[in-house]
Amino acid sequence: MTATTTDVYDAAKRSAVMARVKSTGTKPELLIRRILTDLGARYRLHRKDLPGSPDVVMPGRRLAIFVNGCFWHGHDCARGSRVPKANRDYWVAKVARNVARDQRNLTDLTADGWRVETVWECQMKDREALEGRLAEVLKKSSLCGGGFD
């Protein structure tokens, strides 16, 4: 995270805006679900019994999909590398903790025999490429002894 941004809101307004950020049912998550449904996949949502509560889970395929916001999860794209000017130290530490937690969850899921895919918010811009990627993921996971969602 290197770039900085100037906030257009005062602290109270920014706090209210940030408090309204959803963690489930986001537009990127809904798009992924729509694509998976169109591809004929059956899935479960937010399995709390799995590390990190993956956004989309296909138990029969042993496939867990996380739909991550670039800013919140420290992606190496333009949006993910921005750091707000206000409370800069807080945000750098917060995102670093998120990245470390994501890595722990990935390690734990993989150790338990799950295949893990992460779809980034910035990848939503090219729906055709995203559909192709998800179709390939489903194809590979059905060849790996899965197939029953």
mmCIF file of N, CA and C in Angstrom:
data_model
loop_
_atom_site.group_PDB
_atom_site.id
_atom_site.type_symbol
_atom_site.label_atom_id
_atom_site.label_comp_id
_atom_site.label_asym_id
_atom_site.label_seq_id
_atom_site.Cartn_x
_atom_site.Cartn_y
_atom_site.Cartn_z
ATOM 1 N N MET A 1 0.850 -1.178 0.000
ATOM 2 C CA MET A 1 0.000 0.000 0.000
ATOM 3 C C MET A 1 0.889 1.232 0.000
ATOM 4 N N THR A 2 0.840 2.003 -1.068
ATOM 5 C CA THR A 2 1.738 3.135 -1.164
ATOM 6 C C THR A 2 1.039 4.448 -1.459
ATOM 7 N N ALA A 3 0.133 4.486 -2.393
ATOM 8 C CA ALA A 3 -0.502 5.732 -2.776
ATOM 9 C C ALA A 3 -1.397 6.245 -1.651
ATOM 10 N N THR A 4 -1.572 7.566 -1.590
ATOM 11 C CA THR A 4 -2.463 8.144 -0.590
ATOM 12 C C THR A 4 -3.607 8.852 -1.301
ATOM 13 N N THR A 5 -4.716 8.991 -0.611
ATOM 14 C CA THR A 5 -5.865 9.681 -1.167
ATOM 15 C C THR A 5 -6.348 10.725 -0.175
ATOM 16 N N THR A 6 -6.881 11.821 -0.695
ATOM 17 C CA THR A 6 -7.447 12.862 0.139
ATOM 18 C C THR A 6 -8.918 12.548 0.343
ATOM 19 N N ASP A 7 -9.367 12.606 1.580
ATOM 20 C CA ASP A 7 -10.752 12.287 1.883
ATOM 21 C C ASP A 7 -11.627 13.503 1.616
ATOM 22 N N VAL A 8 -12.767 13.277 0.966
ATOM 23 C CA VAL A 8 -13.689 14.365 0.671
ATOM 24 C C VAL A 8 -14.704 14.569 1.790
ATOM 25 N N TYR A 9 -14.734 13.670 2.778
ATOM 26 C CA TYR A 9 -15.666 13.768 3.893
ATOM 27 C C TYR A 9 -14.938 14.120 5.178
ATOM 28 N N ASP A 10 -15.690 14.736 6.109
ATOM 29 C CA ASP A 10 -15.113 14.953 7.431
ATOM 30 C C ASP A 10 -15.122 13.620 8.183
ATOM 31 N N ALA A 11 -14.509 13.595 9.346
ATOM 32 C CA ALA A 11 -14.326 12.344 10.087
ATOM 33 C C ALA A 11 -15.654 11.671 10.440
ATOM 34 N N ALA A 12 -16.656 12.452 10.849
ATOM 35 C CA ALA A 12 -17.943 11.870 11.238
ATOM 36 C C ALA A 12 -18.643 11.231 10.039
ATOM 37 N N LYS A 13 -18.630 11.927 8.913
ATOM 38 C CA LYS A 13 -19.265 11.396 7.706
ATOM 39 C C LYS A 13 -18.520 10.150 7.217
ATOM 40 N N ARG A 14 -17.191 10.178 7.243
ATOM 41 C CA ARG A 14 -16.409 9.019 6.802
ATOM 42 C C ARG A 14 -16.707 7.815 7.693
ATOM 43 N N SER A 15 -16.836 8.045 8.989
ATOM 44 C CA SER A 15 -17.156 6.961 9.914
ATOM 45 C C SER A 15 -18.507 6.345 9.566
ATOM 46 N N ALA A 16 -19.480 7.190 9.270
ATOM 47 C CA ALA A 16 -20.810 6.695 8.909
ATOM 48 C C ALA A 16 -20.763 5.904 7.602
ATOM 49 N N VAL A 17 -20.001 6.391 6.638
ATOM 50 C CA VAL A 17 -19.869 5.696 5.353
ATOM 51 C C VAL A 17 -19.222 4.332 5.554
ATOM 52 N N MET A 18 -18.134 4.288 6.308
ATOM 53 C CA MET A 18 -17.410 3.029 6.519
ATOM 54 C C MET A 18 -18.257 2.028 7.307
ATOM 55 N N ALA A 19 -19.095 2.508 8.203
ATOM 56 C CA ALA A 19 -19.940 1.621 8.996
ATOM 57 C C ALA A 19 -20.981 0.917 8.125
ATOM 58 N N ARG A 20 -21.293 1.502 6.977
ATOM 59 C CA ARG A 20 -22.298 0.919 6.087
ATOM 60 C C ARG A 20 -21.717 -0.066 5.081
ATOM 61 N N VAL A 21 -20.406 -0.264 5.096
ATOM 62 C CA VAL A 21 -19.785 -1.208 4.174
ATOM 63 C C VAL A 21 -20.207 -2.623 4.568
ATOM 64 N N LYS A 22 -20.783 -3.336 3.604
ATOM 65 C CA LYS A 22 -21.282 -4.686 3.875
ATOM 66 C C LYS A 22 -20.158 -5.704 3.744
ATOM 67 N N SER A 23 -20.284 -6.797 4.472
ATOM 68 C CA SER A 23 -19.302 -7.871 4.344
ATOM 69 C C SER A 23 -19.876 -9.054 3.574
ATOM 70 N N THR A 24 -21.190 -9.135 3.467
ATOM 71 C CA THR A 24 -21.817 -10.202 2.686
ATOM 72 C C THR A 24 -22.885 -9.591 1.792
ATOM 73 N N GLY A 25 -23.193 -10.278 0.711
ATOM 74 C CA GLY A 25 -24.213 -9.784 -0.202
ATOM 75 C C GLY A 25 -23.768 -8.569 -0.990
ATOM 76 N N THR A 26 -22.471 -8.417 -1.192
ATOM 77 C CA THR A 26 -21.945 -7.280 -1.938
ATOM 78 C C THR A 26 -22.193 -7.480 -3.432
ATOM 79 N N LYS A 27 -22.101 -6.404 -4.211
ATOM 80 C CA LYS A 27 -22.296 -6.512 -5.657
ATOM 81 C C LYS A 27 -21.318 -7.500 -6.290
ATOM 82 N N PRO A 28 -20.020 -7.452 -5.941
ATOM 83 C CA PRO A 28 -19.109 -8.451 -6.524
ATOM 84 C C PRO A 28 -19.507 -9.885 -6.158
ATOM 85 N N GLU A 29 -19.916 -10.095 -4.917
ATOM 86 C CA GLU A 29 -20.321 -11.434 -4.490
ATOM 87 C C GLU A 29 -21.564 -11.893 -5.248
ATOM 88 N N LEU A 30 -22.526 -11.004 -5.422
ATOM 89 C CA LEU A 30 -23.743 -11.352 -6.156
ATOM 90 C C LEU A 30 -23.433 -11.683 -7.614
ATOM 91 N N LEU A 31 -22.483 -10.964 -8.207
ATOM 92 C CA LEU A 31 -22.088 -11.250 -9.588
ATOM 93 C C LEU A 31 -21.480 -12.645 -9.694
ATOM 94 N N ILE A 32 -20.596 -12.992 -8.766
ATOM 95 C CA ILE A 32 -19.981 -14.323 -8.765
ATOM 96 C C ILE A 32 -21.061 -15.390 -8.637
ATOM 97 N N ARG A 33 -21.988 -15.185 -7.739
ATOM 98 C CA ARG A 33 -23.064 -16.152 -7.542
ATOM 99 C C ARG A 33 -23.914 -16.295 -8.802
ATOM 100 N N ARG A 34 -24.192 -15.181 -9.468
ATOM 101 C CA ARG A 34 -24.983 -15.222 -10.699
ATOM 102 C C ARG A 34 -24.250 -16.014 -11.785
ATOM 103 N N ILE A 35 -22.951 -15.762 -11.930
ATOM 104 C CA ILE A 35 -22.158 -16.482 -12.931
ATOM 105 C C ILE A 35 -22.128 -17.972 -12.611
ATOM 106 N N LEU A 36 -21.878 -18.317 -11.352
ATOM 107 C CA LEU A 36 -21.827 -19.730 -10.964
ATOM 108 C C LEU A 36 -23.167 -20.421 -11.213
ATOM 109 N N THR A 37 -24.253 -19.735 -10.919
ATOM 110 C CA THR A 37 -25.580 -20.296 -11.164
ATOM 111 C C THR A 37 -25.792 -20.509 -12.660
ATOM 112 N N ASP A 38 -25.394 -19.523 -13.465
ATOM 113 C CA ASP A 38 -25.513 -19.651 -14.924
ATOM 114 C C ASP A 38 -24.684 -20.815 -15.457
ATOM 115 N N LEU A 39 -23.581 -21.120 -14.784
ATOM 116 C CA LEU A 39 -22.724 -22.238 -15.186
ATOM 117 C C LEU A 39 -23.246 -23.579 -14.662
ATOM 118 N N GLY A 40 -24.347 -23.537 -13.921
ATOM 119 C CA GLY A 40 -24.955 -24.765 -13.422
ATOM 120 C C GLY A 40 -24.400 -25.259 -12.101
ATOM 121 N N ALA A 41 -23.607 -24.449 -11.442
ATOM 122 C CA ALA A 41 -22.996 -24.856 -10.171
ATOM 123 C C ALA A 41 -23.997 -24.698 -9.030
ATOM 124 N N ARG A 42 -23.899 -25.597 -8.081
ATOM 125 C CA ARG A 42 -24.664 -25.492 -6.846
ATOM 126 C C ARG A 42 -23.672 -25.195 -5.739
ATOM 127 N N TYR A 43 -24.066 -24.363 -4.814
ATOM 128 C CA TYR A 43 -23.114 -23.911 -3.807
ATOM 129 C C TYR A 43 -23.821 -23.530 -2.522
ATOM 130 N N ARG A 44 -23.023 -23.371 -1.494
ATOM 131 C CA ARG A 44 -23.479 -22.883 -0.195
ATOM 132 C C ARG A 44 -22.774 -21.555 0.069
ATOM 133 N N LEU A 45 -23.352 -20.779 0.954
ATOM 134 C CA LEU A 45 -22.798 -19.455 1.246
ATOM 135 C C LEU A 45 -22.264 -19.375 2.669
ATOM 136 N N HIS A 46 -21.118 -18.732 2.815
ATOM 137 C CA HIS A 46 -20.573 -18.324 4.116
ATOM 138 C C HIS A 46 -20.584 -19.430 5.168
ATOM 139 N N ARG A 47 -19.921 -20.512 4.868
ATOM 140 C CA ARG A 47 -19.841 -21.625 5.820
ATOM 141 C C ARG A 47 -19.008 -21.206 7.024
ATOM 142 N N LYS A 48 -19.669 -21.001 8.137
ATOM 143 C CA LYS A 48 -19.006 -20.528 9.354
ATOM 144 C C LYS A 48 -18.082 -21.578 9.967
ATOM 145 N N ASP A 49 -18.285 -22.843 9.592
ATOM 146 C CA ASP A 49 -17.458 -23.906 10.155
ATOM 147 C C ASP A 49 -16.122 -24.055 9.425
ATOM 148 N N LEU A 50 -15.900 -23.273 8.374
ATOM 149 C CA LEU A 50 -14.637 -23.321 7.635
ATOM 150 C C LEU A 50 -13.808 -22.080 7.943
ATOM 151 N N PRO A 51 -12.489 -22.204 7.935
ATOM 152 C CA PRO A 51 -11.632 -21.043 8.196
ATOM 153 C C PRO A 51 -11.938 -19.898 7.232
ATOM 154 N N GLY A 52 -12.195 -18.728 7.781
ATOM 155 C CA GLY A 52 -12.452 -17.544 6.978
ATOM 156 C C GLY A 52 -13.865 -17.415 6.458
ATOM 157 N N SER A 53 -14.740 -18.374 6.744
ATOM 158 C CA SER A 53 -16.116 -18.371 6.230
ATOM 159 C C SER A 53 -16.150 -17.991 4.751
ATOM 160 N N PRO A 54 -15.656 -18.858 3.869
ATOM 161 C CA PRO A 54 -15.605 -18.519 2.442
ATOM 162 C C PRO A 54 -16.956 -18.027 1.935
ATOM 163 N N ASP A 55 -16.916 -17.097 0.985
ATOM 164 C CA ASP A 55 -18.144 -16.510 0.452
ATOM 165 C C ASP A 55 -18.991 -17.540 -0.283
ATOM 166 N N VAL A 56 -18.340 -18.412 -1.027
ATOM 167 C CA VAL A 56 -19.025 -19.461 -1.779
ATOM 168 C C VAL A 56 -18.300 -20.774 -1.513
ATOM 169 N N VAL A 57 -19.066 -21.815 -1.202
ATOM 170 C CA VAL A 57 -18.474 -23.120 -0.899
ATOM 171 C C VAL A 57 -19.201 -24.197 -1.700
ATOM 172 N N MET A 58 -18.413 -25.071 -2.306
ATOM 173 C CA MET A 58 -18.953 -26.240 -3.004
ATOM 174 C C MET A 58 -18.360 -27.473 -2.331
ATOM 175 N N PRO A 59 -19.052 -27.994 -1.317
ATOM 176 C CA PRO A 59 -18.491 -29.077 -0.511
ATOM 177 C C PRO A 59 -18.096 -30.317 -1.312
ATOM 178 N N GLY A 60 -18.927 -30.733 -2.269
ATOM 179 C CA GLY A 60 -18.621 -31.926 -3.047
ATOM 180 C C GLY A 60 -17.374 -31.781 -3.893
ATOM 181 N N ARG A 61 -17.084 -30.570 -4.282
ATOM 182 C CA ARG A 61 -15.885 -30.286 -5.079
ATOM 183 C C ARG A 61 -14.699 -29.905 -4.195
ATOM 184 N N ARG A 62 -14.953 -29.753 -2.907
ATOM 185 C CA ARG A 62 -13.924 -29.274 -1.961
ATOM 186 C C ARG A 62 -13.354 -27.948 -2.465
ATOM 187 N N LEU A 63 -14.251 -27.057 -2.883
ATOM 188 C CA LEU A 63 -13.868 -25.773 -3.459
ATOM 189 C C LEU A 63 -14.437 -24.638 -2.613
ATOM 190 N N ALA A 64 -13.559 -23.728 -2.216
ATOM 191 C CA ALA A 64 -13.959 -22.541 -1.457
ATOM 192 C C ALA A 64 -13.551 -21.314 -2.264
ATOM 193 N N ILE A 65 -14.473 -20.374 -2.406
ATOM 194 C CA ILE A 65 -14.199 -19.157 -3.166
ATOM 195 C C ILE A 65 -14.388 -17.955 -2.249
ATOM 196 N N PHE A 66 -13.357 -17.116 -2.213
ATOM 197 C CA PHE A 66 -13.431 -15.846 -1.497
ATOM 198 C C PHE A 66 -13.580 -14.736 -2.525
ATOM 199 N N VAL A 67 -14.495 -13.813 -2.282
ATOM 200 C CA VAL A 67 -14.672 -12.641 -3.129
ATOM 201 C C VAL A 67 -14.166 -11.462 -2.310
ATOM 202 N N ASN A 68 -12.975 -10.966 -2.665
ATOM 203 C CA ASN A 68 -12.297 -9.973 -1.838
ATOM 204 C C ASN A 68 -12.318 -8.583 -2.455
ATOM 205 N N GLY A 69 -12.586 -7.597 -1.608
ATOM 206 C CA GLY A 69 -12.441 -6.206 -2.003
ATOM 207 C C GLY A 69 -10.960 -5.854 -2.034
ATOM 208 N N CYS A 70 -10.540 -5.170 -3.076
ATOM 209 C CA CYS A 70 -9.113 -4.886 -3.262
ATOM 210 C C CYS A 70 -8.539 -4.048 -2.120
ATOM 211 N N PHE A 71 -9.255 -3.018 -1.691
ATOM 212 C CA PHE A 71 -8.756 -2.170 -0.606
ATOM 213 C C PHE A 71 -8.647 -2.957 0.693
ATOM 214 N N TRP A 72 -9.702 -3.647 1.068
ATOM 215 C CA TRP A 72 -9.775 -4.307 2.370
ATOM 216 C C TRP A 72 -8.799 -5.458 2.524
ATOM 217 N N HIS A 73 -8.444 -6.088 1.409
ATOM 218 C CA HIS A 73 -7.593 -7.277 1.476
ATOM 219 C C HIS A 73 -6.214 -7.060 0.865
ATOM 220 N N GLY A 74 -5.867 -5.794 0.585
ATOM 221 C CA GLY A 74 -4.506 -5.452 0.178
ATOM 222 C C GLY A 74 -4.067 -6.020 -1.159
ATOM 223 N N HIS A 75 -4.960 -6.015 -2.145
ATOM 224 C CA HIS A 75 -4.594 -6.506 -3.476
ATOM 225 C C HIS A 75 -3.552 -5.575 -4.094
ATOM 226 N N ASP A 76 -2.748 -6.114 -4.994
ATOM 227 C CA ASP A 76 -1.675 -5.312 -5.584
ATOM 228 C C ASP A 76 -2.120 -4.576 -6.851
ATOM 229 N N CYS A 77 -3.363 -4.111 -6.876
ATOM 230 C CA CYS A 77 -3.863 -3.298 -7.985
ATOM 231 C C CYS A 77 -3.916 -1.834 -7.527
ATOM 232 N N ALA A 78 -4.338 -0.950 -8.413
ATOM 233 C CA ALA A 78 -4.374 0.481 -8.082
ATOM 234 C C ALA A 78 -5.262 0.761 -6.869
ATOM 235 N N ARG A 79 -6.437 0.173 -6.842
ATOM 236 C CA ARG A 79 -7.349 0.421 -5.725
ATOM 237 C C ARG A 79 -6.836 -0.191 -4.422
ATOM 238 N N GLY A 80 -6.241 -1.352 -4.517
ATOM 239 C CA GLY A 80 -5.752 -2.030 -3.328
ATOM 240 C C GLY A 80 -4.533 -1.387 -2.713
ATOM 241 N N SER A 81 -3.797 -0.612 -3.499
ATOM 242 C CA SER A 81 -2.569 -0.009 -2.976
ATOM 243 C C SER A 81 -2.786 1.407 -2.444
ATOM 244 N N ARG A 82 -4.014 1.892 -2.498
ATOM 245 C CA ARG A 82 -4.306 3.224 -1.952
ATOM 246 C C ARG A 82 -4.425 3.160 -0.437
ATOM 247 N N VAL A 83 -3.940 4.215 0.199
ATOM 248 C CA VAL A 83 -4.068 4.324 1.653
ATOM 249 C C VAL A 83 -4.672 5.689 1.961
ATOM 250 N N PRO A 84 -5.759 5.732 2.726
ATOM 251 C CA PRO A 84 -6.323 7.030 3.092
ATOM 252 C C PRO A 84 -5.305 7.868 3.869
ATOM 253 N N LYS A 85 -5.350 9.175 3.670
ATOM 254 C CA LYS A 85 -4.432 10.058 4.401
ATOM 255 C C LYS A 85 -4.782 10.102 5.882
ATOM 256 N N ALA A 86 -6.075 10.109 6.171
ATOM 257 C CA ALA A 86 -6.499 10.142 7.569
ATOM 258 C C ALA A 86 -6.246 8.779 8.207
ATOM 259 N N ASN A 87 -5.660 8.787 9.376
ATOM 260 C CA ASN A 87 -5.381 7.555 10.129
ATOM 261 C C ASN A 87 -4.559 6.555 9.324
ATOM 262 N N ARG A 88 -3.578 7.048 8.613
ATOM 263 C CA ARG A 88 -2.762 6.220 7.721
ATOM 264 C C ARG A 88 -2.181 4.993 8.434
ATOM 265 N N ASP A 89 -1.609 5.194 9.612
ATOM 266 C CA ASP A 89 -1.000 4.079 10.338
ATOM 267 C C ASP A 89 -2.034 3.001 10.666
ATOM 268 N N TYR A 90 -3.227 3.441 11.058
ATOM 269 C CA TYR A 90 -4.300 2.492 11.358
ATOM 270 C C TYR A 90 -4.621 1.640 10.135
ATOM 271 N N TRP A 91 -4.816 2.295 8.980
ATOM 272 C CA TRP A 91 -5.221 1.568 7.774
ATOM 273 C C TRP A 91 -4.137 0.622 7.275
ATOM 274 N N VAL A 92 -2.894 1.045 7.350
ATOM 275 C CA VAL A 92 -1.795 0.165 6.928
ATOM 276 C C VAL A 92 -1.775 -1.083 7.813
ATOM 277 N N ALA A 93 -1.899 -0.884 9.128
ATOM 278 C CA ALA A 93 -1.900 -2.018 10.059
ATOM 279 C C ALA A 93 -3.139 -2.894 9.860
ATOM 280 N N LYS A 94 -4.296 -2.263 9.663
ATOM 281 C CA LYS A 94 -5.555 -2.996 9.476
ATOM 282 C C LYS A 94 -5.473 -3.909 8.261
ATOM 283 N N VAL A 95 -5.038 -3.369 7.132
ATOM 284 C CA VAL A 95 -4.956 -4.168 5.909
ATOM 285 C C VAL A 95 -3.897 -5.261 6.059
ATOM 286 N N ALA A 96 -2.793 -4.951 6.731
ATOM 287 C CA ALA A 96 -1.752 -5.970 6.961
ATOM 288 C C ALA A 96 -2.311 -7.130 7.789
ATOM 289 N N ARG A 97 -3.127 -6.816 8.801
ATOM 290 C CA ARG A 97 -3.759 -7.877 9.597
ATOM 291 C C ARG A 97 -4.714 -8.706 8.734
ATOM 292 N N ASN A 98 -5.467 -8.030 7.871
ATOM 293 C CA ASN A 98 -6.388 -8.743 6.981
ATOM 294 C C ASN A 98 -5.631 -9.692 6.056
ATOM 295 N N VAL A 99 -4.522 -9.213 5.494
ATOM 296 C CA VAL A 99 -3.717 -10.037 4.587
ATOM 297 C C VAL A 99 -3.167 -11.254 5.333
ATOM 298 N N ALA A 100 -2.672 -11.043 6.545
ATOM 299 C CA ALA A 100 -2.139 -12.153 7.346
ATOM 300 C C ALA A 100 -3.244 -13.161 7.678
ATOM 301 N N ARG A 101 -4.420 -12.669 8.040
ATOM 302 C CA ARG A 101 -5.556 -13.546 8.342
ATOM 303 C C ARG A 101 -5.967 -14.335 7.097
ATOM 304 N N ASP A 102 -6.019 -13.654 5.945
ATOM 305 C CA ASP A 102 -6.367 -14.336 4.697
ATOM 306 C C ASP A 102 -5.381 -15.460 4.401
ATOM 307 N N GLN A 103 -4.108 -15.211 4.632
ATOM 308 C CA GLN A 103 -3.088 -16.229 4.373
ATOM 309 C C GLN A 103 -3.250 -17.419 5.321
ATOM 310 N N ARG A 104 -3.552 -17.148 6.595
ATOM 311 C CA ARG A 104 -3.793 -18.239 7.551
ATOM 312 C C ARG A 104 -4.990 -19.088 7.116
ATOM 313 N N ASN A 105 -6.061 -18.413 6.694
ATOM 314 C CA ASN A 105 -7.254 -19.138 6.253
ATOM 315 C C ASN A 105 -6.960 -19.993 5.026
ATOM 316 N N LEU A 106 -6.208 -19.446 4.095
ATOM 317 C CA LEU A 106 -5.821 -20.188 2.891
ATOM 318 C C LEU A 106 -5.006 -21.425 3.261
ATOM 319 N N THR A 107 -4.045 -21.235 4.146
ATOM 320 C CA THR A 107 -3.200 -22.347 4.591
ATOM 321 C C THR A 107 -4.030 -23.425 5.285
ATOM 322 N N ASP A 108 -4.928 -23.009 6.173
ATOM 323 C CA ASP A 108 -5.760 -23.967 6.908
ATOM 324 C C ASP A 108 -6.696 -24.738 5.973
ATOM 325 N N LEU A 109 -7.332 -24.030 5.054
ATOM 326 C CA LEU A 109 -8.241 -24.696 4.122
ATOM 327 C C LEU A 109 -7.494 -25.682 3.226
ATOM 328 N N THR A 110 -6.354 -25.259 2.719
ATOM 329 C CA THR A 110 -5.550 -26.121 1.849
ATOM 330 C C THR A 110 -5.095 -27.365 2.606
ATOM 331 N N ALA A 111 -4.682 -27.175 3.854
ATOM 332 C CA ALA A 111 -4.246 -28.312 4.675
ATOM 333 C C ALA A 111 -5.385 -29.301 4.917
ATOM 334 N N ASP A 112 -6.618 -28.794 4.932
ATOM 335 C CA ASP A 112 -7.789 -29.654 5.125
ATOM 336 C C ASP A 112 -8.301 -30.248 3.812
ATOM 337 N N GLY A 113 -7.563 -30.032 2.723
ATOM 338 C CA GLY A 113 -7.931 -30.633 1.443
ATOM 339 C C GLY A 113 -8.852 -29.814 0.566
ATOM 340 N N TRP A 114 -9.009 -28.531 0.878
ATOM 341 C CA TRP A 114 -9.857 -27.660 0.073
ATOM 342 C C TRP A 114 -9.035 -26.984 -1.015
ATOM 343 N N ARG A 115 -9.658 -26.775 -2.150
ATOM 344 C CA ARG A 115 -9.075 -25.937 -3.199
ATOM 345 C C ARG A 115 -9.646 -24.540 -2.975
ATOM 346 N N VAL A 116 -8.781 -23.550 -2.961
ATOM 347 C CA VAL A 116 -9.213 -22.191 -2.639
ATOM 348 C C VAL A 116 -8.963 -21.278 -3.830
ATOM 349 N N GLU A 117 -9.977 -20.521 -4.192
ATOM 350 C CA GLU A 117 -9.867 -19.511 -5.242
ATOM 351 C C GLU A 117 -10.231 -18.167 -4.634
ATOM 352 N N THR A 118 -9.494 -17.141 -5.040
ATOM 353 C CA THR A 118 -9.811 -15.778 -4.626
ATOM 354 C C THR A 118 -10.148 -14.976 -5.866
ATOM 355 N N VAL A 119 -11.296 -14.326 -5.837
ATOM 356 C CA VAL A 119 -11.698 -13.435 -6.915
ATOM 357 C C VAL A 119 -11.637 -12.021 -6.357
ATOM 358 N N TRP A 120 -10.900 -11.158 -7.053
ATOM 359 C CA TRP A 120 -10.707 -9.788 -6.596
ATOM 360 C C TRP A 120 -11.734 -8.857 -7.226
ATOM 361 N N GLU A 121 -12.088 -7.836 -6.480
ATOM 362 C CA GLU A 121 -13.051 -6.837 -6.928
ATOM 363 C C GLU A 121 -12.673 -6.259 -8.292
ATOM 364 N N CYS A 122 -11.397 -6.001 -8.521
ATOM 365 C CA CYS A 122 -10.963 -5.402 -9.784
ATOM 366 C C CYS A 122 -11.152 -6.349 -10.967
ATOM 367 N N GLN A 123 -11.278 -7.641 -10.715
ATOM 368 C CA GLN A 123 -11.465 -8.616 -11.787
ATOM 369 C C GLN A 123 -12.907 -8.653 -12.283
ATOM 370 N N MET A 124 -13.797 -7.936 -11.610
ATOM 371 C CA MET A 124 -15.202 -7.901 -12.012
ATOM 372 C C MET A 124 -15.407 -7.080 -13.281
ATOM 373 N N LYS A 125 -14.439 -6.243 -13.616
ATOM 374 C CA LYS A 125 -14.579 -5.355 -14.772
ATOM 375 C C LYS A 125 -14.678 -6.129 -16.079
ATOM 376 N N ASP A 126 -14.037 -7.287 -16.155
ATOM 377 C CA ASP A 126 -14.043 -8.105 -17.369
ATOM 378 C C ASP A 126 -14.859 -9.363 -17.103
ATOM 379 N N ARG A 127 -16.164 -9.230 -17.273
ATOM 380 C CA ARG A 127 -17.071 -10.340 -16.938
ATOM 381 C C ARG A 127 -16.773 -11.577 -17.783
ATOM 382 N N GLU A 128 -16.473 -11.385 -19.052
ATOM 383 C CA GLU A 128 -16.204 -12.528 -19.930
ATOM 384 C C GLU A 128 -15.002 -13.331 -19.430
ATOM 385 N N ALA A 129 -13.940 -12.638 -19.063
ATOM 386 C CA ALA A 129 -12.752 -13.323 -18.536
ATOM 387 C C ALA A 129 -13.080 -14.016 -17.217
ATOM 388 N N LEU A 130 -13.872 -13.363 -16.388
ATOM 389 C CA LEU A 130 -14.263 -13.941 -15.101
ATOM 390 C C LEU A 130 -15.095 -15.208 -15.300
ATOM 391 N N GLU A 131 -16.042 -15.156 -16.233
ATOM 392 C CA GLU A 131 -16.849 -16.342 -16.535
ATOM 393 C C GLU A 131 -15.963 -17.490 -17.010
ATOM 394 N N GLY A 132 -15.001 -17.175 -17.870
ATOM 395 C CA GLY A 132 -14.083 -18.201 -18.361
ATOM 396 C C GLY A 132 -13.259 -18.806 -17.241
ATOM 397 N N ARG A 133 -12.776 -17.945 -16.354
ATOM 398 C CA ARG A 133 -11.976 -18.434 -15.227
ATOM 399 C C ARG A 133 -12.797 -19.342 -14.322
ATOM 400 N N LEU A 134 -14.015 -18.915 -13.992
ATOM 401 C CA LEU A 134 -14.853 -19.724 -13.110
ATOM 402 C C LEU A 134 -15.259 -21.038 -13.775
ATOM 403 N N ALA A 135 -15.513 -21.008 -15.075
ATOM 404 C CA ALA A 135 -15.830 -22.249 -15.797
ATOM 405 C C ALA A 135 -14.652 -23.211 -15.726
ATOM 406 N N GLU A 136 -13.444 -22.684 -15.856
ATOM 407 C CA GLU A 136 -12.242 -23.519 -15.777
ATOM 408 C C GLU A 136 -12.057 -24.083 -14.367
ATOM 409 N N VAL A 137 -12.313 -23.260 -13.369
ATOM 410 C CA VAL A 137 -12.216 -23.717 -11.975
ATOM 411 C C VAL A 137 -13.200 -24.862 -11.733
ATOM 412 N N LEU A 138 -14.426 -24.707 -12.220
ATOM 413 C CA LEU A 138 -15.428 -25.762 -12.046
ATOM 414 C C LEU A 138 -15.024 -27.029 -12.788
ATOM 415 N N LYS A 139 -14.486 -26.862 -13.971
ATOM 416 C CA LYS A 139 -14.053 -28.019 -14.760
ATOM 417 C C LYS A 139 -12.942 -28.774 -14.032
ATOM 418 N N LYS A 140 -11.957 -28.041 -13.531
ATOM 419 C CA LYS A 140 -10.845 -28.678 -12.817
ATOM 420 C C LYS A 140 -11.321 -29.355 -11.537
ATOM 421 N N SER A 141 -12.216 -28.697 -10.821
ATOM 422 C CA SER A 141 -12.655 -29.273 -9.545
ATOM 423 C C SER A 141 -13.511 -30.511 -9.761
ATOM 424 N N SER A 142 -14.205 -30.613 -10.886
ATOM 425 C CA SER A 142 -15.000 -31.819 -11.133
ATOM 426 C C SER A 142 -14.109 -32.979 -11.550
ATOM 427 N N LEU A 143 -12.914 -32.671 -12.072
ATOM 428 C CA LEU A 143 -11.967 -33.714 -12.459
ATOM 429 C C LEU A 143 -11.174 -34.225 -11.268
ATOM 430 N N CYS A 144 -11.256 -33.522 -10.155
ATOM 431 C CA CYS A 144 -10.449 -33.866 -8.977
ATOM 432 C C CYS A 144 -11.233 -34.706 -7.975
ATOM 433 N N GLY A 145 -12.158 -35.493 -8.460
ATOM 434 C CA GLY A 145 -12.889 -36.364 -7.547
ATOM 435 C C GLY A 145 -14.123 -35.723 -6.956
ATOM 436 N N GLY A 146 -14.376 -34.467 -7.319
ATOM 437 C CA GLY A 146 -15.564 -33.795 -6.810
ATOM 438 C C GLY A 146 -16.705 -33.966 -7.790
ATOM 439 N N GLY A 147 -17.542 -32.982 -7.865
ATOM 440 C CA GLY A 147 -18.624 -33.017 -8.817
ATOM 441 C C GLY A 147 -19.985 -32.969 -8.161
ATOM 442 N N PHE A 148 -20.103 -33.499 -6.963
ATOM 443 C CA PHE A 148 -21.355 -33.378 -6.242
ATOM 444 C C PHE A 148 -21.270 -32.131 -5.389
ATOM 445 N N ASP A 149 -22.081 -31.157 -5.732
ATOM 446 C CA ASP A 149 -22.030 -29.901 -4.997
ATOM 447 C C ASP A 149 -22.868 -30.044 -3.763
#
